[in-house]
PDB file of C-alpha atoms in Angstrom:
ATOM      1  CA  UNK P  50      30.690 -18.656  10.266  1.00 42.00           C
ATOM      2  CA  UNK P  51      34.430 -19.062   9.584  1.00 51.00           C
ATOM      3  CA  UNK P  52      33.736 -22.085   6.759  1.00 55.00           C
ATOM      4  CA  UNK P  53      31.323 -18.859   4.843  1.00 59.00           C
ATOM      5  CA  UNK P  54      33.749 -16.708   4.772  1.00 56.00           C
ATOM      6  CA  UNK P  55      36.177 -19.001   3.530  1.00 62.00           C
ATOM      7  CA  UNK P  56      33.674 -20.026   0.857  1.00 65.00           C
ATOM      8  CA  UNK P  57      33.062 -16.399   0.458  1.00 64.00           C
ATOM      9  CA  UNK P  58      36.788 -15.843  -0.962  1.00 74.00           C
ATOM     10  CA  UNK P  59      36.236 -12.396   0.425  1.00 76.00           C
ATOM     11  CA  UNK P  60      39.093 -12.534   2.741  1.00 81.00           C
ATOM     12  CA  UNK P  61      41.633 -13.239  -0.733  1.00 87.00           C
ATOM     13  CA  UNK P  62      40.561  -9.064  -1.421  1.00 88.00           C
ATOM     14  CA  UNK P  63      42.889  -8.640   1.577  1.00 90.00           C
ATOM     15  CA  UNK P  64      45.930 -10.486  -0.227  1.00 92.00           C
ATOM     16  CA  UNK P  65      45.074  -8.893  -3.474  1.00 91.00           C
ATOM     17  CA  UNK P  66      45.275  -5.089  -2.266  1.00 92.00           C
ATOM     18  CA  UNK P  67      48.341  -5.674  -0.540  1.00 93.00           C
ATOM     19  CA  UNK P  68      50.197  -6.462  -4.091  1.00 92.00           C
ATOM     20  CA  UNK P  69      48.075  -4.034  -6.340  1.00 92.00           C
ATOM     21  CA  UNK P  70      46.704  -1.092  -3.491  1.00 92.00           C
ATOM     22  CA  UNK P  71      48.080  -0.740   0.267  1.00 93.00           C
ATOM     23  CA  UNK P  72      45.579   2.166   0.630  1.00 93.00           C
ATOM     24  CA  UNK P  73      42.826   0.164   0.212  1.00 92.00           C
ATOM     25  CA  UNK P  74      43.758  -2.297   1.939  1.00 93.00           C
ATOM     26  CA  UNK P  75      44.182  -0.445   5.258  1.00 93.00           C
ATOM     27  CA  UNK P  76      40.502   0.636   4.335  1.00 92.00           C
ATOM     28  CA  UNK P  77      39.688  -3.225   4.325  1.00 91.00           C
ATOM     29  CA  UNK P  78      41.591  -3.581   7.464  1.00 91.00           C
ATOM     30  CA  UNK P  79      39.546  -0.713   9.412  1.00 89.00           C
ATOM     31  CA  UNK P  80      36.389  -2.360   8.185  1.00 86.00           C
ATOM     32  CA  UNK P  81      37.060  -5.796   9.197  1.00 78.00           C
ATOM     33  CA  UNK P  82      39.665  -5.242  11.877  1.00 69.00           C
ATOM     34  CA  UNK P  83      38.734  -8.207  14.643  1.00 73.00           C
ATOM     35  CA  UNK P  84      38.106 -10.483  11.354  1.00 77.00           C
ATOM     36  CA  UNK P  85      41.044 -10.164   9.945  1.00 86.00           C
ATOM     37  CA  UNK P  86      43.546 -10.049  12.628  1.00 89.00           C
ATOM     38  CA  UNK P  87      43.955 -14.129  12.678  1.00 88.00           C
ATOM     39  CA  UNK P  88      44.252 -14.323   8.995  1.00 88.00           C
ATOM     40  CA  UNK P  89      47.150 -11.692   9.050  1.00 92.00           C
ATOM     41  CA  UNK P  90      49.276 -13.847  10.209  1.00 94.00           C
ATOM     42  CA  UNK P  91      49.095 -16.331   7.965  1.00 93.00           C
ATOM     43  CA  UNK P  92      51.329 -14.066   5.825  1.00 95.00           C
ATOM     44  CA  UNK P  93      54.220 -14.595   8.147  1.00 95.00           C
ATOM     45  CA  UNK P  94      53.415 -17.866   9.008  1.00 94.00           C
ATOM     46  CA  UNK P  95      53.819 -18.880   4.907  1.00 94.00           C
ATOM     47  CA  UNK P  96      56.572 -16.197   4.804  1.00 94.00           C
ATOM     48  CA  UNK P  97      58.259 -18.422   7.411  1.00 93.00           C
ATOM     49  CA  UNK P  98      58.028 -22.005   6.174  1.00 92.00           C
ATOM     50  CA  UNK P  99      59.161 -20.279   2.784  1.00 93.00           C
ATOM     51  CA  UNK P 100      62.172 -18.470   3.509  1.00 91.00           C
ATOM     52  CA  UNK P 101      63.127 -22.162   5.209  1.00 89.00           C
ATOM     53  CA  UNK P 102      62.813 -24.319   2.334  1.00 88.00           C
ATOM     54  CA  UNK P 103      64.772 -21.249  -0.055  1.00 89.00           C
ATOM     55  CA  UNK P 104      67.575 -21.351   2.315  1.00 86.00           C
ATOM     56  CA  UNK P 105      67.426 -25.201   2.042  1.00 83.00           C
ATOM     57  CA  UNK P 106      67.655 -25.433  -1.666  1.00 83.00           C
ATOM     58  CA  UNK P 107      70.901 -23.275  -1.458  1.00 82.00           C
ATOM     59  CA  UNK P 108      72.694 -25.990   0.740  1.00 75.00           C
ATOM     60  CA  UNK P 109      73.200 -28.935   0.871  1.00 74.00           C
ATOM     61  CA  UNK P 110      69.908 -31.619   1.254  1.00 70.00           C
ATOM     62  CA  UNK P 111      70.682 -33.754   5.005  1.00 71.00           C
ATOM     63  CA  UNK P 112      67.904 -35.190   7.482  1.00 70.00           C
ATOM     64  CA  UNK P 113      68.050 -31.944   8.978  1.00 70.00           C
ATOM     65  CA  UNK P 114      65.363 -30.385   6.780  1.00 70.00           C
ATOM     66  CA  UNK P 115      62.468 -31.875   8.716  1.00 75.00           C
ATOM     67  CA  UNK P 116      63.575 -30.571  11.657  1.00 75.00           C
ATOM     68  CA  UNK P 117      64.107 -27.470   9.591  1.00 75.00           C
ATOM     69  CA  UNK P 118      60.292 -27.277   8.070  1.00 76.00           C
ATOM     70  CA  UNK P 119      58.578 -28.872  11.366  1.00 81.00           C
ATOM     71  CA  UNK P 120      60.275 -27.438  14.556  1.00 84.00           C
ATOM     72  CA  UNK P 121      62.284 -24.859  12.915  1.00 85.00           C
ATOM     73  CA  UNK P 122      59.229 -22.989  11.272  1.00 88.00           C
ATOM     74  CA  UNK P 123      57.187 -22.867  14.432  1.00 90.00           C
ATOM     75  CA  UNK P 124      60.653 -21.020  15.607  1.00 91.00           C
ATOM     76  CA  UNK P 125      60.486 -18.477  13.083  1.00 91.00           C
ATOM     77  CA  UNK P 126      57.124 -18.215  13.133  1.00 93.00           C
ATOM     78  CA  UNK P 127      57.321 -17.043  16.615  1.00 94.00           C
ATOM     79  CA  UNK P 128      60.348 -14.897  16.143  1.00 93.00           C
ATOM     80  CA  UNK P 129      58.738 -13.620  13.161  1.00 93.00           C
ATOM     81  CA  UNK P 130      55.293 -12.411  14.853  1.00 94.00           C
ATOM     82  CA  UNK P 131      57.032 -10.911  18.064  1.00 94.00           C
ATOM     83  CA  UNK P 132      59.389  -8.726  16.019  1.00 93.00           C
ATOM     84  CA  UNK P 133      56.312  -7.391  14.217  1.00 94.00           C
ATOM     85  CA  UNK P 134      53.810  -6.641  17.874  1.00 94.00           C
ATOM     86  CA  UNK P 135      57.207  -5.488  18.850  1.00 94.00           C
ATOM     87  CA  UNK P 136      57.561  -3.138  15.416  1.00 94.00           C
ATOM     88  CA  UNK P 137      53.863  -2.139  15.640  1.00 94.00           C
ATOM     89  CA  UNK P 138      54.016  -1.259  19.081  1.00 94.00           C
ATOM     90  CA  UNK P 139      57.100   1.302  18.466  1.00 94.00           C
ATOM     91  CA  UNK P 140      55.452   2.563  15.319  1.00 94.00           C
ATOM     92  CA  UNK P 141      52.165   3.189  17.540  1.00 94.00           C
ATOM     93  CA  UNK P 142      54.298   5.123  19.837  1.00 93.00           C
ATOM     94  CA  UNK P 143      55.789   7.263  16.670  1.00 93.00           C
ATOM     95  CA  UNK P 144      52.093   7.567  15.208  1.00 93.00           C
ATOM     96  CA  UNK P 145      51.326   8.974  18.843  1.00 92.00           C
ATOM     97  CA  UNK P 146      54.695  11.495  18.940  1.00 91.00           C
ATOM     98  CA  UNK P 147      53.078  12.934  15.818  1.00 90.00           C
ATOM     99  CA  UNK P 148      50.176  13.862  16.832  1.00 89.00           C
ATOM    100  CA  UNK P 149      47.892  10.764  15.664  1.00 90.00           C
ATOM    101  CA  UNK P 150      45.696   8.363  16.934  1.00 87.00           C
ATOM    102  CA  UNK P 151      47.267   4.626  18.343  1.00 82.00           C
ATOM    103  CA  UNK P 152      45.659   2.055  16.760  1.00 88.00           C
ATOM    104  CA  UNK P 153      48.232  -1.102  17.415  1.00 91.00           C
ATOM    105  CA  UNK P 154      45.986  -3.931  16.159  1.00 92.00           C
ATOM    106  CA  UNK P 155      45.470  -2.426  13.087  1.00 92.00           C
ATOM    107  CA  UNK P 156      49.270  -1.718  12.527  1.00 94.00           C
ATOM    108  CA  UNK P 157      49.603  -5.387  13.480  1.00 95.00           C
ATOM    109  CA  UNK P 158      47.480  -6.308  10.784  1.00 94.00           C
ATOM    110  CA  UNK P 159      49.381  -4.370   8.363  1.00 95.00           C
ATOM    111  CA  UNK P 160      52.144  -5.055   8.901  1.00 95.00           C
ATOM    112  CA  UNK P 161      51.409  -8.540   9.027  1.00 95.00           C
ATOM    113  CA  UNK P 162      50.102  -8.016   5.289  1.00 96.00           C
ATOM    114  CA  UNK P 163      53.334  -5.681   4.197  1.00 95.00           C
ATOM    115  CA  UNK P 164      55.224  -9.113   4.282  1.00 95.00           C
ATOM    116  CA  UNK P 165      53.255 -10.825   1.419  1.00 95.00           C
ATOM    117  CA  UNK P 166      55.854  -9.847  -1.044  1.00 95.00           C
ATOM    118  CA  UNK P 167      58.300 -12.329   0.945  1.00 94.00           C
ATOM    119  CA  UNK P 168      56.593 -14.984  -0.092  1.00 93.00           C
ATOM    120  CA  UNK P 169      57.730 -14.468  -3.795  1.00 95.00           C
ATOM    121  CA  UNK P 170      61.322 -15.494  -3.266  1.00 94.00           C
ATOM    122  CA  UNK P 171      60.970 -18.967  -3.602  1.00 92.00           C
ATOM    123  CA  UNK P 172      59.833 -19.089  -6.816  1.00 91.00           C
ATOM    124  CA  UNK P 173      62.047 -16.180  -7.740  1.00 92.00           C
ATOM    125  CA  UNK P 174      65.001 -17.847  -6.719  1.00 92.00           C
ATOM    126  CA  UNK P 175      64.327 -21.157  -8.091  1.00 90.00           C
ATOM    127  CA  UNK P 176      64.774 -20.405 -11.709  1.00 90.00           C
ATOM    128  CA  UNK P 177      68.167 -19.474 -10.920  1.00 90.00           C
ATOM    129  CA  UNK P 178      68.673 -22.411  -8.719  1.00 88.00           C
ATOM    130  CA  UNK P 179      67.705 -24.808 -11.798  1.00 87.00           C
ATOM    131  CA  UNK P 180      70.008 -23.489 -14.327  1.00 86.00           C
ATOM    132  CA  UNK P 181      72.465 -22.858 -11.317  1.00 85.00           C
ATOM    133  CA  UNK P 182      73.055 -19.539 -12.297  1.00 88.00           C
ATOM    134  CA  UNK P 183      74.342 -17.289  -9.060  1.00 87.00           C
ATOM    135  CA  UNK P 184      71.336 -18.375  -7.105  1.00 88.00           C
ATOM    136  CA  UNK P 185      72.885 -16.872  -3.795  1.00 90.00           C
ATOM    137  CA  UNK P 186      73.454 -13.293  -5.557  1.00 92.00           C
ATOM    138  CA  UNK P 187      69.884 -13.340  -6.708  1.00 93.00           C
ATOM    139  CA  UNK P 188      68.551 -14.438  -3.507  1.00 92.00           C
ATOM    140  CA  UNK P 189      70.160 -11.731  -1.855  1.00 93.00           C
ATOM    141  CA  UNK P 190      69.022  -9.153  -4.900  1.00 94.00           C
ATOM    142  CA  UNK P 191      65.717 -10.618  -4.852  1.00 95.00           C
ATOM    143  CA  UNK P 192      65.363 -10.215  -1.206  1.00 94.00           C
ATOM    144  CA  UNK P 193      66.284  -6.719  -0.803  1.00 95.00           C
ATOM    145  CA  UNK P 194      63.926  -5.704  -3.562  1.00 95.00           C
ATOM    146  CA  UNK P 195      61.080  -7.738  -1.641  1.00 95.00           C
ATOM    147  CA  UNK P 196      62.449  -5.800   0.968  1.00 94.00           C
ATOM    148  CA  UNK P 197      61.655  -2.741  -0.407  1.00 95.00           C
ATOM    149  CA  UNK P 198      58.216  -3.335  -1.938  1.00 96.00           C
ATOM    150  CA  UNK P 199      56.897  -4.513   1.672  1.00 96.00           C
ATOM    151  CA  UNK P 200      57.924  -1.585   3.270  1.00 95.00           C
ATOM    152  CA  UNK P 201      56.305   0.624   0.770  1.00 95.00           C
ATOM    153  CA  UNK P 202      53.490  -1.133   1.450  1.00 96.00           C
ATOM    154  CA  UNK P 203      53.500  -0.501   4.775  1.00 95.00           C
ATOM    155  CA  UNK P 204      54.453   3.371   4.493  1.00 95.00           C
ATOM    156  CA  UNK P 205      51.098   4.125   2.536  1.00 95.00           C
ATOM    157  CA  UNK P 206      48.949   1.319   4.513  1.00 94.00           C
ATOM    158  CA  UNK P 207      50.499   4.240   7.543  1.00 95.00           C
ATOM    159  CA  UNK P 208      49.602   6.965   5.068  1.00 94.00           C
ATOM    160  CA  UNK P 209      46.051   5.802   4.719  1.00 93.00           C
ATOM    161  CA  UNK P 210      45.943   5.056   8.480  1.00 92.00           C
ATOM    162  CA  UNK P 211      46.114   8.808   9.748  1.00 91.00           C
ATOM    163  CA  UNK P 212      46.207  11.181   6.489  1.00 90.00           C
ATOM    164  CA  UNK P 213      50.046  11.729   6.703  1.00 86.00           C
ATOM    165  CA  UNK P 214      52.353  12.607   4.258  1.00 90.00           C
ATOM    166  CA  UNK P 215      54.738   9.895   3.166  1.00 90.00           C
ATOM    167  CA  UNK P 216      57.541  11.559   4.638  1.00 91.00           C
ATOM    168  CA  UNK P 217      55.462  11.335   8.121  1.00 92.00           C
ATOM    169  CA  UNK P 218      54.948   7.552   7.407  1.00 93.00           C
ATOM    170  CA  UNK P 219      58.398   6.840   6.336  1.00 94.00           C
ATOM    171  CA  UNK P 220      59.059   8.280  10.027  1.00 94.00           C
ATOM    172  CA  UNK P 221      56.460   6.484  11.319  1.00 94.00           C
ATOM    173  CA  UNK P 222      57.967   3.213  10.009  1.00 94.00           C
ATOM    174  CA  UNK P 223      61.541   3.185  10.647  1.00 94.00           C
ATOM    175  CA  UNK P 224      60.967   4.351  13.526  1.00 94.00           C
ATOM    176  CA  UNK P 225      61.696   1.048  15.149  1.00 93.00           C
ATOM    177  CA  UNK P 226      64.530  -0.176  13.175  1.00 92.00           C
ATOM    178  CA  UNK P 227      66.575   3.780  14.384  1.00 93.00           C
ATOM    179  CA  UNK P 228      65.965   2.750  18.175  1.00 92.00           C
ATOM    180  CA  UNK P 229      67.322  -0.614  17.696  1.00 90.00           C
ATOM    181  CA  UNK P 230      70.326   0.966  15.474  1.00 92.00           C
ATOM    182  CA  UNK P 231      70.670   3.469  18.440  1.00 93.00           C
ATOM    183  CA  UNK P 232      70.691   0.995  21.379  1.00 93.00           C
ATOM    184  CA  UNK P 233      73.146  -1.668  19.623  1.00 92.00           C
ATOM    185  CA  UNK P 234      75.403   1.346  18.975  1.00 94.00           C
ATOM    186  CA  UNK P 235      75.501   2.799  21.887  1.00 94.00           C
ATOM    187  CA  UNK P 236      75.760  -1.202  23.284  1.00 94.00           C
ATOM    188  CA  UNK P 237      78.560  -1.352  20.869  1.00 94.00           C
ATOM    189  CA  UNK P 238      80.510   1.781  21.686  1.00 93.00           C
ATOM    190  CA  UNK P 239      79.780   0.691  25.510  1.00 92.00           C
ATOM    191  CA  UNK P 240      81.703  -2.402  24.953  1.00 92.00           C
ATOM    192  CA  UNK P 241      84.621  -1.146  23.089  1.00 93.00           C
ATOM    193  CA  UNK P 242      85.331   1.251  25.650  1.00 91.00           C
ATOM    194  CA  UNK P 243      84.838  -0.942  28.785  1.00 91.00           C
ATOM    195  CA  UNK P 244      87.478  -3.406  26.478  1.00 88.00           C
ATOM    196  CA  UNK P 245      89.572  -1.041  25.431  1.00 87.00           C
ATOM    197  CA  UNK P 246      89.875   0.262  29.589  1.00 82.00           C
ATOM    198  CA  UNK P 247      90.228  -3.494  30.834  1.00 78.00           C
ATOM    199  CA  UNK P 248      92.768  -4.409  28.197  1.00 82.00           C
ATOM    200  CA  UNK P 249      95.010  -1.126  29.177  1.00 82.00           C
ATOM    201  CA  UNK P 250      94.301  -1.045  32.459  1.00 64.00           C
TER     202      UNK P 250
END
């Protein structure tokens, strides 16, 4: 069954709407939810071993990159896919303050899909790594802008999810990275103070 769909190429549709139509490709996504869910992450998987090898071309080449692309990417990998089941979860709960119904796997799946864009930088960057031409500038450009385009993909893969507004989804969305930014703050401000007391006191 797995070998037919892969013959099938139907499961490439899923890669395709992310670039060209996030709306449909949530509608893919709630057709072929349990189907898809392994091949989502895949996306971070390739997004992982990826951003590795970029960053490697910037330095310098040692031994090290084998550890780098071997034991290093599973690393990622599984940094990578907690932060999003941790991301989707939060956004679940937001998609639940407002009113709408959790759906966590799904948003897992999107998610998952939002980062395709990532996977763009290495080719991106290498032109500019050939004719060694600010390479680390356009990484850095290059990345934000990937950035970007993943999490619009993501705001109207939410939008198509529960018939919200965009302003709703952008909610919905950075949702997770405003708790963080709250907590480290308030961790931050927490330590000053208790520093600030045992240096004067």
């Amino acid at each position: 069954m797995i070998l037919s769909e892969i013959r099938s190429m139907r499961w490439t549709d899923f890669f395709l709407h992310t670039l060209l139509d996030p709306r449909a490709l949530y509608r893919m996504i709630s057709r072929n939810e349990p189907r898809c869910f392994l091949l989502s992450f895949t996306v971070p998987a390739a997004v992982a071993v990826i951003d590795i090898i970029t960053l490697s071309l910037l330095g310098r080449e040692t031994s090290f990159f084998y550890y780098k692309v071997t034991y290093g990417w599973i690393l990622v990998f599984l940094a990578v896919s907690l932060k999003i089941i941790i991301a989707a979860a939060l956004m679940d709960t937001a998609s639940q303050f407002f009113g709408f119904k959790g759906n966590m796997r799904e948003l897992i799946i999107l998610v998952n899909f939002s980062l395709f864009p990532d996977a763009f930088i290495l080719p991106l960057v290498y032109i500019f790594k050939i004719f060694r031409f600010a390479p680390i500038f356009f990484f850095i450009l290059f990345n934000m802008g990937l950035s970007v385009w993943s999490a619009l993909i993501a705001v109207q893969g939410i939008s198509e999810m529960h018939g919200a507004g965009i302003g709703k989804s952008v909610m919905i969305y950075l949702f997770p990275v405003l708790l963080v930014g709250t907590i480290l703050s308030l961790i931050v401000i927490l330590l000053v103070i208790c520093g600030v007391g045992y240096l004067t006191g």
